[in-house]
Short mmCIF file of C-alpha atoms in Angstrom, two decimals:
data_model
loop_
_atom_site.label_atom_id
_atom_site.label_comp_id
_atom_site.label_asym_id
_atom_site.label_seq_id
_atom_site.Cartn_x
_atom_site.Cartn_y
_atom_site.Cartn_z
CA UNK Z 1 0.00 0.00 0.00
CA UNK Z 2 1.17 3.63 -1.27
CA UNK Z 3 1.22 6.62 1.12
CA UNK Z 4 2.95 9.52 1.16
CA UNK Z 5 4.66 10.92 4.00
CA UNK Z 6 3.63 14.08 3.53
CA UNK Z 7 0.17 12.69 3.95
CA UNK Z 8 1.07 11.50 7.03
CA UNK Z 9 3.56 14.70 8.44
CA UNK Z 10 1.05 17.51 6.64
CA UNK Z 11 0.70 19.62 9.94
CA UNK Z 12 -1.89 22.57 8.25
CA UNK Z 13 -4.25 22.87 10.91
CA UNK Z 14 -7.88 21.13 8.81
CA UNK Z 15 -10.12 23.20 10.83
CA UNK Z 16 -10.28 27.42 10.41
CA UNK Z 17 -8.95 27.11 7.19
CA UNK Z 18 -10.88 29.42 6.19
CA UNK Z 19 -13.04 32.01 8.58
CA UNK Z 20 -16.81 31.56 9.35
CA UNK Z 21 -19.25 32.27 6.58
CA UNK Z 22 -16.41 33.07 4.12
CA UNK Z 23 -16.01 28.98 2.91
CA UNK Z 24 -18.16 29.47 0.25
CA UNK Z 25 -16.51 32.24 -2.56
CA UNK Z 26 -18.33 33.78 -6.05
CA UNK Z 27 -16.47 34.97 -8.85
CA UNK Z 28 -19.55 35.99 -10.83
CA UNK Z 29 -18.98 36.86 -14.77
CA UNK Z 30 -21.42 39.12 -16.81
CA UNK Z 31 -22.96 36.99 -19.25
CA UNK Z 32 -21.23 33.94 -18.25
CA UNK Z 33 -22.27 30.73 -20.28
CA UNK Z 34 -20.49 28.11 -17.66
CA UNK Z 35 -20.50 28.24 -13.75
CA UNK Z 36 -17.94 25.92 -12.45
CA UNK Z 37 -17.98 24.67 -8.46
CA UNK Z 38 -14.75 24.01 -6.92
CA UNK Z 39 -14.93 21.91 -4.23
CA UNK Z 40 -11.72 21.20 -1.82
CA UNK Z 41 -9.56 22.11 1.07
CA UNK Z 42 -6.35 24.28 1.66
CA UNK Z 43 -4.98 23.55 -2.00
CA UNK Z 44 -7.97 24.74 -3.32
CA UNK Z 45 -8.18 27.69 -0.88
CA UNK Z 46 -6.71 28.83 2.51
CA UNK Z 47 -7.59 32.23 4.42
CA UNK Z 48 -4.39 33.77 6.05
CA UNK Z 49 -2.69 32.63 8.76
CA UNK Z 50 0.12 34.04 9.99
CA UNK Z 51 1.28 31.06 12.63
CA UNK Z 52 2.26 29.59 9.85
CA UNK Z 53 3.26 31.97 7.45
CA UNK Z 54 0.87 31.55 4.91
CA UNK Z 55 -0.55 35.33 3.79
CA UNK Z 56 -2.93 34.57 0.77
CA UNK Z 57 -6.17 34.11 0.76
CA UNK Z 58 -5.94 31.12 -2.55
CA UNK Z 59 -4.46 28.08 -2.76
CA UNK Z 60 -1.81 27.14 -0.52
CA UNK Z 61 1.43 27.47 -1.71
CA UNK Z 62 0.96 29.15 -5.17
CA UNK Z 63 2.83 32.42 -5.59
CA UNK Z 64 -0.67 34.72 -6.14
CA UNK Z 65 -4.33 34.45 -6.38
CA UNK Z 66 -4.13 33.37 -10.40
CA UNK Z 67 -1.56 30.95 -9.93
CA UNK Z 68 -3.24 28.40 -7.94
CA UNK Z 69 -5.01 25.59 -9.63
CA UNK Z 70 -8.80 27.36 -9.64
CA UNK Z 71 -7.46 30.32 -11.64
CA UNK Z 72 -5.76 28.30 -13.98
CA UNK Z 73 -8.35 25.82 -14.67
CA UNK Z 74 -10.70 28.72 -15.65
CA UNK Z 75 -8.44 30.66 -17.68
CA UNK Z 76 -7.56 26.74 -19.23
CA UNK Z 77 -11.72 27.42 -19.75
CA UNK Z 78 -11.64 31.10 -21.13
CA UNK Z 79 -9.09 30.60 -23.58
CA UNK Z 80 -11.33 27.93 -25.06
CA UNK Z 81 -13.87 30.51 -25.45
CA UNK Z 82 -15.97 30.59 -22.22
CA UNK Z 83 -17.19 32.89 -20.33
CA UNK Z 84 -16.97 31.47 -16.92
CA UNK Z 85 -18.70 32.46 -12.89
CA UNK Z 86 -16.80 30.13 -10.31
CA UNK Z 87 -17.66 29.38 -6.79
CA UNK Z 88 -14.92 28.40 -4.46
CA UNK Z 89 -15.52 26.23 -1.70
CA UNK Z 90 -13.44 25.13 1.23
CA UNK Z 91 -15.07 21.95 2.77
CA UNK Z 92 -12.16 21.35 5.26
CA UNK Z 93 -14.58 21.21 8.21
CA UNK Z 94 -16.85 18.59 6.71
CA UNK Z 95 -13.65 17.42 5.38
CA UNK Z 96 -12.55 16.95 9.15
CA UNK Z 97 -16.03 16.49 10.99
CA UNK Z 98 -17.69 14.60 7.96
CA UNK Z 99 -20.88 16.64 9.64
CA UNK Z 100 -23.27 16.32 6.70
CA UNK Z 101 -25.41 18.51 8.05
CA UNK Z 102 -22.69 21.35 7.13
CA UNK Z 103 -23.48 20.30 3.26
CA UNK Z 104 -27.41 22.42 3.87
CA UNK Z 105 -26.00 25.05 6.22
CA UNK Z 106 -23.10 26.45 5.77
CA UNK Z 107 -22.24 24.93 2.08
CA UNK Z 108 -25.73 26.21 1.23
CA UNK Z 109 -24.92 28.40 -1.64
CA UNK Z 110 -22.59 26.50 -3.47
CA UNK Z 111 -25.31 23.99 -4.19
CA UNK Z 112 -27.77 26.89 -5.23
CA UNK Z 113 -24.91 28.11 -7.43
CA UNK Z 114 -26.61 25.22 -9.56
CA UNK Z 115 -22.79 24.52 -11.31
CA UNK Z 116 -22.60 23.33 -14.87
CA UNK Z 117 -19.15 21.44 -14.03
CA UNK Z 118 -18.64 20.48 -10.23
CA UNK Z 119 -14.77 19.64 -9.47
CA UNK Z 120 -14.18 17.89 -6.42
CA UNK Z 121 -11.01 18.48 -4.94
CA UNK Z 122 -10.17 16.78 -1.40
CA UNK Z 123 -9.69 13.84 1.18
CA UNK Z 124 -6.09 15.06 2.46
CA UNK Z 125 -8.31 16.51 6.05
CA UNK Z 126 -10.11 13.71 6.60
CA UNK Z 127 -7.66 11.14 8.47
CA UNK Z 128 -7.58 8.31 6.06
CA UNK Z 129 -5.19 6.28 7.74
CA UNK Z 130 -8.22 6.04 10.34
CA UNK Z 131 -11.32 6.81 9.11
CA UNK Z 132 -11.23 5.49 5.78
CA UNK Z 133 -14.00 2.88 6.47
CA UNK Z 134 -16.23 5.93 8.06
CA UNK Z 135 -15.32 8.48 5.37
CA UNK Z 136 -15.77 6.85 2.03
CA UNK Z 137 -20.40 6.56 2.28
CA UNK Z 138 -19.33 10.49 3.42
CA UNK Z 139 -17.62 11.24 0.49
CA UNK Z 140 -20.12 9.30 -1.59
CA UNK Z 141 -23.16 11.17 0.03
CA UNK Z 142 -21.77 14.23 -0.18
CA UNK Z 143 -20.69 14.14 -4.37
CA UNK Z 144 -24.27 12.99 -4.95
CA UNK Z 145 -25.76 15.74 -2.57
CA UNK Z 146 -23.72 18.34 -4.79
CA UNK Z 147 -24.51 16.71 -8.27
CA UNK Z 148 -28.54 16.32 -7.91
CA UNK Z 149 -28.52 18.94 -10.66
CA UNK Z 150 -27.07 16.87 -12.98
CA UNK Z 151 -23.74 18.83 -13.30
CA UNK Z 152 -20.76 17.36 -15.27
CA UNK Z 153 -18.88 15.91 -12.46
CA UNK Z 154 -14.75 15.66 -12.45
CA UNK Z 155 -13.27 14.08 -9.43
CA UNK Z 156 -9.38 14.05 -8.48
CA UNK Z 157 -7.40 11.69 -6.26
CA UNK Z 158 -4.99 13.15 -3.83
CA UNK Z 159 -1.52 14.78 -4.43
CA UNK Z 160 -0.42 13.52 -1.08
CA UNK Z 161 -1.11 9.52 -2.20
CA UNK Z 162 -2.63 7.21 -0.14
CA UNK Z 163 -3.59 4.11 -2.71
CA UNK Z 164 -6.79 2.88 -0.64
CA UNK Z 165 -8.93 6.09 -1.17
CA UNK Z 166 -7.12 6.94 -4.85
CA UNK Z 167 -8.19 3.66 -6.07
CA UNK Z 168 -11.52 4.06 -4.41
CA UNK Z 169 -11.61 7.48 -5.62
CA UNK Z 170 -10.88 6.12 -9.35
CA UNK Z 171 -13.40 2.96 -8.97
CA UNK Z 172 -16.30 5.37 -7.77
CA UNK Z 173 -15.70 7.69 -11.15
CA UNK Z 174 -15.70 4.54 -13.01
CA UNK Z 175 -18.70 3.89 -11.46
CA UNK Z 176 -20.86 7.04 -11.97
CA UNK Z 177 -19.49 7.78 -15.35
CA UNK Z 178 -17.96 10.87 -13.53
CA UNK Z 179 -15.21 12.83 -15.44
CA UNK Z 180 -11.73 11.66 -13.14
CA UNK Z 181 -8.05 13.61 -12.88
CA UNK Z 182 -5.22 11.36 -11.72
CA UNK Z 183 -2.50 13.82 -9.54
CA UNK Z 184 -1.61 11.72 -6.62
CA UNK Z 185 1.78 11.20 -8.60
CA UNK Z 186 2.35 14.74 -8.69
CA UNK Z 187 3.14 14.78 -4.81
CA UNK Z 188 5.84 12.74 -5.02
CA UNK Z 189 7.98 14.94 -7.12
CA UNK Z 190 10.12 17.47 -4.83
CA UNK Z 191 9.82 20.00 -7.87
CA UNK Z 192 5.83 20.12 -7.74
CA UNK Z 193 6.08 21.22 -4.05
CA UNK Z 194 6.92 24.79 -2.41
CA UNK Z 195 9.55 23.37 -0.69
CA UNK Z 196 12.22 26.32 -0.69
CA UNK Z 197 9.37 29.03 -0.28
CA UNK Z 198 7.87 28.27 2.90
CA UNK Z 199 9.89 27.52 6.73
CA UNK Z 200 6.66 25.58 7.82
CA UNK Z 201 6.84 22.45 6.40
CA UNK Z 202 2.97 21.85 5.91
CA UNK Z 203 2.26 24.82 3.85
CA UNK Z 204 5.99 23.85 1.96
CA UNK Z 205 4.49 20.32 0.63
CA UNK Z 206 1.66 22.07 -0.77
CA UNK Z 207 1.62 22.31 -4.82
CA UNK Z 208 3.98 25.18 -5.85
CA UNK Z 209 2.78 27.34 -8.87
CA UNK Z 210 4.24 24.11 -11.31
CA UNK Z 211 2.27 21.68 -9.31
CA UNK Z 212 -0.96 24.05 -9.49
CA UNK Z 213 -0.79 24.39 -13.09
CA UNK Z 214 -0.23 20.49 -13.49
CA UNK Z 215 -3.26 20.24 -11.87
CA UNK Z 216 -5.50 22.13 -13.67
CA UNK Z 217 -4.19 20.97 -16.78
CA UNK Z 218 -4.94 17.42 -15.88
CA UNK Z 219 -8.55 18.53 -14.45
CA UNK Z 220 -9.29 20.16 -17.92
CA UNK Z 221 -8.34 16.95 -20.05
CA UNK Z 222 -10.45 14.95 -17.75
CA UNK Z 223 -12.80 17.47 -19.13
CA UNK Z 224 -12.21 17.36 -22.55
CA UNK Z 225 -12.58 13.03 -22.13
CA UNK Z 226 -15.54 13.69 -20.40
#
């Protein structure tokens, strides 16, 4: 069985990620003939926080807002012609809780955002090496509660790997005939991580501007198969 140490030795608090209210973001587009949902955890977006020396307010470790994997995958979008509103969600406290009552409270707009293309983005919170067995129906109930619409659905494994949720991760795609982006190789590759930017090694094993960009890339062919 793979897993990454970095999995393992990630020490990014997975609660206060981001603050209160503000876990659910709108980038709203005149005219905009796609809305995309972005659904994930610190590498999709992390609030400030200082104790760790982490400034932005994107995702964790890219060098600027457009940089991080979101920004990229929607410019990958506008320079095929779209005309794109994205909503940003950090789900790090379900993530961590797996409180599913969190998915009609305080995720509540991202599902009335009524996304064309949902891309889910996490697992790395939730404590795998424990609570696989308890978060996998979670992570089922929770993709289905967000793709009722019938949105085009992409789903990603982790880039810290851990082969027992990737492969689930892969099967369940298979499964639902969901859209699916492979990156859990992309961790182990020093030159995909922030690693001489950042003194705190959590934030430094997070995807560098590099490993952001592979991301999106691979997120968008998934699309394009799709």
């Amino acid at each position: 069985m793979k897993i990454s140490k970095d999995l393992i030795n990630n020490d990014v608090p997975a609660n206060g990620q981001i603050q209160g209210d503000e876990c659910v973001s709108f980038s709203i587009a005149a005219d905009a003939d796609i809305k995309v949902l972005f659904l994930g955890n610190s590498i999709t977006r992390h609030g400030p926080a200082e104790n760790i020396g982490w400034l932005g307010d994107w995702g964790m470790a890219a060098s600027c807002k457009e940089n991080d994997y979101v920004h990229k995958f929607v410019g990958l979008l506008e320079r095929g012609g779209k005309n794109v509103s994205f909503c940003v969600v950090n789900l790090s406290d379900w993530e961590r809780s797996r409180d599913m009552s969190l998915l009609e409270s305080r995720y509540a707009a991202a599902l009335a955002f009524n996304a064309d293309i949902i891309v889910v983005r996490l697992g790395e919170n939730a404590g795998l090496a424990e609570n696989l067995k308890a978060f996998i129906p979670c992570y089922r109930e929770m993709v289905n509660y967000f793709s009722a619409n019938g949105a085009c659905i992409i789903l990603t494994d982790l880039f810290w790997e851990y082969e027992p949720f990737d492969v689930f991760v892969q099967k369940f795609a298979e499964e639902k005939s969901y859209g699916f982006a492979q990156i859990h190789d992309l961790g182990n590759y020093n030159g995909m991580k922030a690693l001489e930017q950042f003194a705190h090694k959590g934030v430094a094993v997070h995807p560098n501007d590099k490993g952001m960009e592979e991301i999106a890339k691979r997120i968008y062919g998934a699309i394009k198969r799709f």
